[in-house]
PDB file of C-alpha atoms in Angstrom:
ATOM      1  CA  ALA A   1      11.388  42.992 -62.615  1.00 59.00           C
ATOM      2  CA  GLN A   2      12.648  46.401 -62.922  1.00 68.00           C
ATOM      3  CA  LYS A   3       9.944  49.132 -63.133  1.00 91.00           C
ATOM      4  CA  ILE A   4      12.068  51.539 -64.570  1.00 95.00           C
ATOM      5  CA  THR A   5      14.724  50.754 -67.024  1.00 96.00           C
ATOM      6  CA  GLN A   6      17.357  53.097 -68.499  1.00 96.00           C
ATOM      7  CA  THR A   7      19.458  51.039 -70.770  1.00 95.00           C
ATOM      8  CA  GLN A   8      22.062  53.639 -71.583  1.00 94.00           C
ATOM      9  CA  PRO A   9      24.772  53.939 -68.767  1.00 91.00           C
ATOM     10  CA  GLY A  10      26.690  56.563 -70.659  1.00 94.00           C
ATOM     11  CA  MET A  11      26.001  58.965 -73.430  1.00 95.00           C
ATOM     12  CA  PHE A  12      28.332  61.412 -75.241  1.00 96.00           C
ATOM     13  CA  VAL A  13      27.169  64.326 -77.178  1.00 96.00           C
ATOM     14  CA  GLN A  14      28.731  67.512 -78.647  1.00 97.00           C
ATOM     15  CA  GLU A  15      27.808  71.003 -77.731  1.00 97.00           C
ATOM     16  CA  LYS A  16      24.645  72.274 -79.566  1.00 96.00           C
ATOM     17  CA  GLU A  17      23.687  68.776 -80.655  1.00 97.00           C
ATOM     18  CA  ALA A  18      20.453  67.210 -79.429  1.00 97.00           C
ATOM     19  CA  VAL A  19      20.414  64.051 -77.385  1.00 97.00           C
ATOM     20  CA  THR A  20      17.705  61.448 -76.425  1.00 98.00           C
ATOM     21  CA  LEU A  21      17.885  59.669 -73.218  1.00 98.00           C
ATOM     22  CA  ASP A  22      15.906  56.501 -73.108  1.00 98.00           C
ATOM     23  CA  CYS A  23      13.605  55.321 -70.349  1.00 98.00           C
ATOM     24  CA  THR A  24      10.905  52.482 -70.405  1.00 97.00           C
ATOM     25  CA  TYR A  25       8.559  51.743 -67.630  1.00 96.00           C
ATOM     26  CA  ASP A  26       6.502  48.885 -66.479  1.00 94.00           C
ATOM     27  CA  THR A  27       3.185  49.398 -64.649  1.00 90.00           C
ATOM     28  CA  SER A  28      -0.359  48.012 -64.710  1.00 88.00           C
ATOM     29  CA  ASP A  29      -1.728  51.206 -63.406  1.00 87.00           C
ATOM     30  CA  GLN A  30      -3.590  53.486 -65.531  1.00 88.00           C
ATOM     31  CA  SER A  31      -2.800  56.542 -63.552  1.00 87.00           C
ATOM     32  CA  TYR A  32       0.894  57.229 -63.196  1.00 90.00           C
ATOM     33  CA  GLY A  33       3.265  60.049 -63.563  1.00 92.00           C
ATOM     34  CA  LEU A  34       6.919  60.014 -64.938  1.00 95.00           C
ATOM     35  CA  PHE A  35       9.849  62.280 -63.916  1.00 96.00           C
ATOM     36  CA  TRP A  36      13.236  63.281 -64.976  1.00 98.00           C
ATOM     37  CA  TYR A  37      15.669  64.471 -62.773  1.00 97.00           C
ATOM     38  CA  LYS A  38      19.209  65.741 -63.159  1.00 97.00           C
ATOM     39  CA  GLN A  39      22.113  64.834 -60.807  1.00 96.00           C
ATOM     40  CA  PRO A  40      25.336  67.046 -61.470  1.00 96.00           C
ATOM     41  CA  SER A  41      28.551  66.190 -60.093  1.00 94.00           C
ATOM     42  CA  SER A  42      27.721  68.175 -57.006  1.00 92.00           C
ATOM     43  CA  GLY A  43      25.168  65.558 -56.039  1.00 92.00           C
ATOM     44  CA  GLU A  44      21.954  67.338 -55.826  1.00 93.00           C
ATOM     45  CA  MET A  45      18.874  66.032 -57.486  1.00 95.00           C
ATOM     46  CA  ILE A  46      17.123  68.660 -59.799  1.00 95.00           C
ATOM     47  CA  PHE A  47      13.659  68.315 -61.164  1.00 95.00           C
ATOM     48  CA  LEU A  48      13.332  68.835 -64.870  1.00 97.00           C
ATOM     49  CA  ILE A  49      10.177  67.544 -66.295  1.00 97.00           C
ATOM     50  CA  TYR A  50       6.975  65.805 -65.563  1.00 95.00           C
ATOM     51  CA  GLN A  51       4.560  63.615 -67.623  1.00 95.00           C
ATOM     52  CA  GLY A  52       1.114  62.370 -66.471  1.00 93.00           C
ATOM     53  CA  SER A  53      -0.143  59.376 -68.184  1.00 92.00           C
ATOM     54  CA  TYR A  54      -3.384  61.037 -69.095  1.00 92.00           C
ATOM     55  CA  ASP A  55      -1.404  64.137 -70.585  1.00 91.00           C
ATOM     56  CA  GLU A  56      -2.283  64.262 -74.280  1.00 88.00           C
ATOM     57  CA  GLN A  57       0.497  66.393 -75.213  1.00 94.00           C
ATOM     58  CA  ASN A  58       4.429  65.658 -74.603  1.00 96.00           C
ATOM     59  CA  ALA A  59       5.762  67.572 -71.772  1.00 96.00           C
ATOM     60  CA  THR A  60       8.138  70.361 -72.585  1.00 97.00           C
ATOM     61  CA  GLU A  61      10.297  72.628 -70.408  1.00 96.00           C
ATOM     62  CA  GLY A  62      12.679  74.862 -72.008  1.00 97.00           C
ATOM     63  CA  ARG A  63      15.335  72.663 -73.869  1.00 97.00           C
ATOM     64  CA  TYR A  64      14.005  69.542 -72.314  1.00 98.00           C
ATOM     65  CA  SER A  65      10.965  67.678 -73.805  1.00 97.00           C
ATOM     66  CA  LEU A  66       9.634  64.427 -73.032  1.00 97.00           C
ATOM     67  CA  ASN A  67       8.814  61.913 -75.739  1.00 97.00           C
ATOM     68  CA  PHE A  68       5.968  60.045 -74.320  1.00 96.00           C
ATOM     69  CA  GLN A  69       4.876  56.804 -76.113  1.00 96.00           C
ATOM     70  CA  LYS A  70       2.270  55.239 -73.853  1.00 95.00           C
ATOM     71  CA  ALA A  71       1.535  52.069 -75.817  1.00 94.00           C
ATOM     72  CA  ARG A  72       5.357  51.288 -75.660  1.00 95.00           C
ATOM     73  CA  LYS A  73       5.623  52.313 -72.215  1.00 96.00           C
ATOM     74  CA  SER A  74       8.498  54.618 -73.051  1.00 97.00           C
ATOM     75  CA  ALA A  75       9.302  58.122 -71.667  1.00 97.00           C
ATOM     76  CA  ASN A  76      12.450  59.595 -73.228  1.00 98.00           C
ATOM     77  CA  LEU A  77      14.061  62.712 -72.263  1.00 98.00           C
ATOM     78  CA  VAL A  78      15.168  64.918 -75.343  1.00 98.00           C
ATOM     79  CA  ILE A  79      17.630  67.772 -74.678  1.00 97.00           C
ATOM     80  CA  SER A  80      17.971  70.166 -77.378  1.00 95.00           C
ATOM     81  CA  ALA A  81      21.062  72.208 -78.237  1.00 94.00           C
ATOM     82  CA  SER A  82      23.194  70.517 -75.380  1.00 96.00           C
ATOM     83  CA  GLN A  83      25.365  72.587 -73.466  1.00 97.00           C
ATOM     84  CA  LEU A  84      28.451  71.805 -71.272  1.00 97.00           C
ATOM     85  CA  GLY A  85      26.429  72.347 -68.167  1.00 96.00           C
ATOM     86  CA  ASP A  86      24.203  69.474 -69.261  1.00 98.00           C
ATOM     87  CA  SER A  87      26.871  66.923 -68.416  1.00 98.00           C
ATOM     88  CA  ALA A  88      25.429  65.120 -65.578  1.00 97.00           C
ATOM     89  CA  MET A  89      23.680  61.870 -64.387  1.00 97.00           C
ATOM     90  CA  TYR A  90      19.871  61.798 -65.320  1.00 98.00           C
ATOM     91  CA  PHE A  91      17.449  59.843 -63.718  1.00 97.00           C
ATOM     92  CA  CYS A  92      13.913  58.779 -64.900  1.00 97.00           C
ATOM     93  CA  ALA A  93      11.450  57.997 -62.067  1.00 95.00           C
ATOM     94  CA  MET A  94       7.906  56.887 -62.046  1.00 93.00           C
ATOM     95  CA  ARG A  95       5.002  57.425 -59.404  1.00 90.00           C
ATOM     96  CA  GLU A  96       2.021  55.016 -59.636  1.00 82.00           C
ATOM     97  CA  ALA A  97      -1.181  56.706 -58.191  1.00 71.00           C
ATOM     98  CA  ASN A  98      -2.107  53.511 -56.546  1.00 64.00           C
ATOM     99  CA  GLN A  99       1.158  53.086 -54.787  1.00 63.00           C
ATOM    100  CA  ALA A 100       1.145  53.827 -51.123  1.00 53.00           C
ATOM    101  CA  GLY A 101       3.463  56.624 -50.138  1.00 58.00           C
ATOM    102  CA  THR A 102       3.440  58.177 -53.648  1.00 71.00           C
ATOM    103  CA  ALA A 103       7.290  57.529 -53.597  1.00 83.00           C
ATOM    104  CA  LEU A 104       9.109  57.660 -56.794  1.00 90.00           C
ATOM    105  CA  ILE A 105      10.664  54.416 -58.281  1.00 92.00           C
ATOM    106  CA  PHE A 106      13.935  55.327 -59.887  1.00 94.00           C
ATOM    107  CA  GLY A 107      15.980  53.936 -62.933  1.00 95.00           C
ATOM    108  CA  LYS A 108      19.471  53.543 -62.398  1.00 94.00           C
ATOM    109  CA  GLY A 109      20.320  56.502 -64.364  1.00 95.00           C
ATOM    110  CA  THR A 110      22.232  57.517 -67.626  1.00 97.00           C
ATOM    111  CA  THR A 111      25.682  59.587 -67.429  1.00 96.00           C
ATOM    112  CA  LEU A 112      25.638  62.282 -70.015  1.00 98.00           C
ATOM    113  CA  SER A 113      28.621  63.914 -71.106  1.00 97.00           C
ATOM    114  CA  VAL A 114      28.955  66.930 -73.228  1.00 97.00           C
ATOM    115  CA  SER A 115      31.906  67.883 -74.998  1.00 96.00           C
ATOM    116  CA  SER A 116      33.111  71.194 -76.715  1.00 93.00           C
TER     117      SER A 116
ATOM    118  CA  ASP B   1      17.505  79.582 -48.094  1.00 61.00           C
ATOM    119  CA  ALA B   2      17.129  76.036 -49.281  1.00 69.00           C
ATOM    120  CA  ASP B   3      13.519  74.534 -49.123  1.00 92.00           C
ATOM    121  CA  VAL B   4      14.832  71.093 -48.032  1.00 96.00           C
ATOM    122  CA  THR B   5      17.863  70.978 -45.748  1.00 96.00           C
ATOM    123  CA  GLN B   6      19.874  67.989 -44.602  1.00 97.00           C
ATOM    124  CA  THR B   7      22.523  68.011 -41.810  1.00 97.00           C
ATOM    125  CA  PRO B   8      25.250  66.783 -41.812  1.00 97.00           C
ATOM    126  CA  ARG B   9      26.265  67.132 -45.368  1.00 96.00           C
ATOM    127  CA  ASN B  10      29.256  64.794 -44.806  1.00 97.00           C
ATOM    128  CA  ARG B  11      29.667  62.346 -42.205  1.00 97.00           C
ATOM    129  CA  ILE B  12      32.340  59.662 -41.293  1.00 97.00           C
ATOM    130  CA  THR B  13      31.730  57.164 -38.775  1.00 96.00           C
ATOM    131  CA  LYS B  14      32.744  53.900 -37.581  1.00 96.00           C
ATOM    132  CA  THR B  15      30.940  50.437 -37.523  1.00 97.00           C
ATOM    133  CA  GLY B  16      28.745  50.014 -34.678  1.00 97.00           C
ATOM    134  CA  LYS B  17      28.155  53.543 -34.199  1.00 96.00           C
ATOM    135  CA  ARG B  18      24.677  55.131 -33.905  1.00 96.00           C
ATOM    136  CA  ILE B  19      24.227  58.130 -36.202  1.00 97.00           C
ATOM    137  CA  MET B  20      21.174  60.330 -37.068  1.00 97.00           C
ATOM    138  CA  LEU B  21      20.587  62.297 -40.295  1.00 98.00           C
ATOM    139  CA  GLU B  22      18.220  65.212 -40.082  1.00 98.00           C
ATOM    140  CA  CYS B  23      16.040  66.825 -42.640  1.00 98.00           C
ATOM    141  CA  SER B  24      14.025  69.835 -42.423  1.00 97.00           C
ATOM    142  CA  GLN B  25      11.772  71.517 -44.985  1.00 96.00           C
ATOM    143  CA  THR B  26       9.988  74.851 -45.427  1.00 95.00           C
ATOM    144  CA  LYS B  27       7.567  73.813 -48.281  1.00 92.00           C
ATOM    145  CA  GLY B  28       4.683  73.036 -45.963  1.00 92.00           C
ATOM    146  CA  HIS B  29       4.598  69.550 -47.345  1.00 91.00           C
ATOM    147  CA  ASP B  30       3.052  66.545 -45.618  1.00 90.00           C
ATOM    148  CA  ARG B  31       4.824  63.819 -47.208  1.00 92.00           C
ATOM    149  CA  MET B  32       8.357  63.131 -46.599  1.00 95.00           C
ATOM    150  CA  TYR B  33      10.951  60.545 -47.672  1.00 95.00           C
ATOM    151  CA  TRP B  34      14.438  59.105 -46.983  1.00 97.00           C
ATOM    152  CA  TYR B  35      16.142  57.613 -50.198  1.00 97.00           C
ATOM    153  CA  ARG B  36      19.629  56.098 -50.299  1.00 97.00           C
ATOM    154  CA  GLN B  37      21.780  56.275 -53.538  1.00 96.00           C
ATOM    155  CA  ASP B  38      24.558  53.800 -54.429  1.00 93.00           C
ATOM    156  CA  PRO B  39      26.582  53.809 -57.555  1.00 85.00           C
ATOM    157  CA  GLY B  40      24.728  52.093 -60.382  1.00 82.00           C
ATOM    158  CA  LEU B  41      21.656  51.432 -58.407  1.00 83.00           C
ATOM    159  CA  GLY B  42      19.655  54.665 -58.638  1.00 88.00           C
ATOM    160  CA  LEU B  43      17.812  55.793 -55.404  1.00 94.00           C
ATOM    161  CA  ARG B  44      16.017  53.231 -53.398  1.00 93.00           C
ATOM    162  CA  LEU B  45      13.278  54.259 -50.722  1.00 93.00           C
ATOM    163  CA  ILE B  46      14.246  53.540 -47.014  1.00 95.00           C
ATOM    164  CA  TYR B  47      11.181  55.230 -45.245  1.00 95.00           C
ATOM    165  CA  TYR B  48       8.274  57.590 -46.100  1.00 93.00           C
ATOM    166  CA  SER B  49       5.801  59.460 -43.903  1.00 93.00           C
ATOM    167  CA  PHE B  50       2.339  61.009 -44.790  1.00 89.00           C
ATOM    168  CA  ASP B  51       2.352  62.988 -41.578  1.00 87.00           C
ATOM    169  CA  VAL B  52       3.629  62.888 -38.051  1.00 90.00           C
ATOM    170  CA  LYS B  53       1.485  59.843 -37.064  1.00 91.00           C
ATOM    171  CA  ASP B  54       2.235  57.951 -40.244  1.00 91.00           C
ATOM    172  CA  ILE B  55       5.318  56.490 -40.926  1.00 93.00           C
ATOM    173  CA  ASN B  56       6.031  53.488 -43.403  1.00 91.00           C
ATOM    174  CA  LYS B  57       8.745  51.181 -44.376  1.00 92.00           C
ATOM    175  CA  GLY B  58      10.064  51.326 -47.851  1.00 91.00           C
ATOM    176  CA  GLU B  59      11.962  48.908 -49.955  1.00 89.00           C
ATOM    177  CA  ILE B  60      15.149  48.884 -47.778  1.00 93.00           C
ATOM    178  CA  SER B  61      14.181  49.729 -44.308  1.00 95.00           C
ATOM    179  CA  ASP B  62      16.241  47.053 -42.564  1.00 95.00           C
ATOM    180  CA  GLY B  63      18.788  48.636 -40.268  1.00 95.00           C
ATOM    181  CA  TYR B  64      17.279  52.061 -40.362  1.00 97.00           C
ATOM    182  CA  SER B  65      14.559  53.817 -38.040  1.00 97.00           C
ATOM    183  CA  VAL B  66      12.885  57.171 -38.473  1.00 97.00           C
ATOM    184  CA  SER B  67      11.290  59.585 -36.478  1.00 96.00           C
ATOM    185  CA  ARG B  68       8.703  62.582 -37.818  1.00 96.00           C
ATOM    186  CA  GLN B  69       9.215  65.049 -34.863  1.00 92.00           C
ATOM    187  CA  ALA B  70       7.030  67.549 -36.735  1.00 93.00           C
ATOM    188  CA  GLN B  71       5.487  68.103 -40.166  1.00 93.00           C
ATOM    189  CA  ALA B  72       8.694  70.066 -41.250  1.00 95.00           C
ATOM    190  CA  LYS B  73      11.337  67.655 -39.656  1.00 97.00           C
ATOM    191  CA  PHE B  74      12.163  64.015 -40.661  1.00 97.00           C
ATOM    192  CA  SER B  75      14.923  62.284 -39.195  1.00 98.00           C
ATOM    193  CA  LEU B  76      16.817  59.017 -40.209  1.00 98.00           C
ATOM    194  CA  SER B  77      18.814  56.962 -37.721  1.00 97.00           C
ATOM    195  CA  LEU B  78      21.055  54.176 -38.112  1.00 96.00           C
ATOM    196  CA  GLU B  79      21.178  52.156 -34.846  1.00 92.00           C
ATOM    197  CA  SER B  80      24.350  50.483 -35.344  1.00 96.00           C
ATOM    198  CA  ALA B  81      26.084  51.478 -38.576  1.00 96.00           C
ATOM    199  CA  ILE B  82      27.938  48.921 -40.858  1.00 96.00           C
ATOM    200  CA  PRO B  83      30.114  49.476 -44.021  1.00 96.00           C
ATOM    201  CA  ASN B  84      27.521  48.834 -46.574  1.00 95.00           C
ATOM    202  CA  GLN B  85      25.380  51.509 -45.323  1.00 97.00           C
ATOM    203  CA  THR B  86      28.130  53.744 -46.721  1.00 97.00           C
ATOM    204  CA  ALA B  87      25.759  55.784 -49.341  1.00 97.00           C
ATOM    205  CA  LEU B  88      24.368  59.235 -50.244  1.00 97.00           C
ATOM    206  CA  TYR B  89      21.169  59.713 -48.445  1.00 98.00           C
ATOM    207  CA  PHE B  90      18.571  61.998 -49.700  1.00 98.00           C
ATOM    208  CA  CYS B  91      15.595  63.505 -47.988  1.00 97.00           C
ATOM    209  CA  ALA B  92      12.581  64.447 -50.193  1.00 96.00           C
ATOM    210  CA  THR B  93       9.154  66.101 -49.787  1.00 94.00           C
ATOM    211  CA  SER B  94       6.198  66.428 -51.853  1.00 91.00           C
ATOM    212  CA  GLY B  95       2.604  67.517 -51.878  1.00 86.00           C
ATOM    213  CA  ARG B  96      -0.348  65.047 -51.926  1.00 80.00           C
ATOM    214  CA  GLY B  97      -1.058  64.934 -55.545  1.00 76.00           C
ATOM    215  CA  SER B  98       0.191  62.240 -57.755  1.00 72.00           C
ATOM    216  CA  SER B  99       1.657  64.815 -59.994  1.00 78.00           C
ATOM    217  CA  ASP B 100       3.208  66.835 -57.390  1.00 84.00           C
ATOM    218  CA  THR B 101       7.003  67.265 -57.769  1.00 88.00           C
ATOM    219  CA  GLN B 102       9.319  65.643 -55.249  1.00 91.00           C
ATOM    220  CA  TYR B 103      11.901  68.093 -54.016  1.00 94.00           C
ATOM    221  CA  PHE B 104      15.128  66.713 -52.760  1.00 96.00           C
ATOM    222  CA  GLY B 105      17.562  67.858 -50.014  1.00 96.00           C
ATOM    223  CA  PRO B 106      21.228  68.239 -50.913  1.00 96.00           C
ATOM    224  CA  GLY B 107      21.956  64.934 -49.619  1.00 96.00           C
ATOM    225  CA  THR B 108      24.323  63.457 -46.859  1.00 97.00           C
ATOM    226  CA  ARG B 109      27.513  61.688 -47.837  1.00 96.00           C
ATOM    227  CA  LEU B 110      27.711  59.061 -45.184  1.00 97.00           C
ATOM    228  CA  THR B 111      30.958  56.790 -44.952  1.00 97.00           C
ATOM    229  CA  VAL B 112      30.964  53.773 -42.435  1.00 97.00           C
ATOM    230  CA  LEU B 113      34.608  52.567 -41.812  1.00 96.00           C
TER     231      LEU B 113
END
């Protein structure tokens, strides 16, 4: 079973609009962390935002916020006021505290296209 | 200078050749990782290392080997490259905490003909 599911292969949004990228996860651990990365067409992986499973507040970083719904096991990324430079692939990832290596488990990604 | 560097950035090789991808980091992290990215599959873990004496297989280690030459250096080898190893390869590092961000190198685009 997939541990990280991103159901939207592609999303389209106009500049200045907000967009939500979905991510659901599956874990039996109580302690875990959720990450979002951006991958522009140039290929590098850029860290955007982190949410810990025990964090009471939703994480925010500038125009990025994470809508964390623990009971539903969802960790959606919200980008406010989209910009052309937001066009990229976005990956949701999870780290389980009890997992050896503390490596990240990635979803398959969502491609976001922002138009003017 | 970048905190995590990978060499080469691009490589085209032939089936059966041995190839090494190198990774260096200046972040002082103990933990280093190799991932591969295939279109539509996200990133998958090949190997990870906690320190120079601790190396572990990841999800898709078959056909690969690694060497942790120093805290800052972690190399990935394909002993006998095959076409389905054509992919984008990433090295990453992180601190020890479960909340520590994982920092990625720029990636190596490998093509096996």
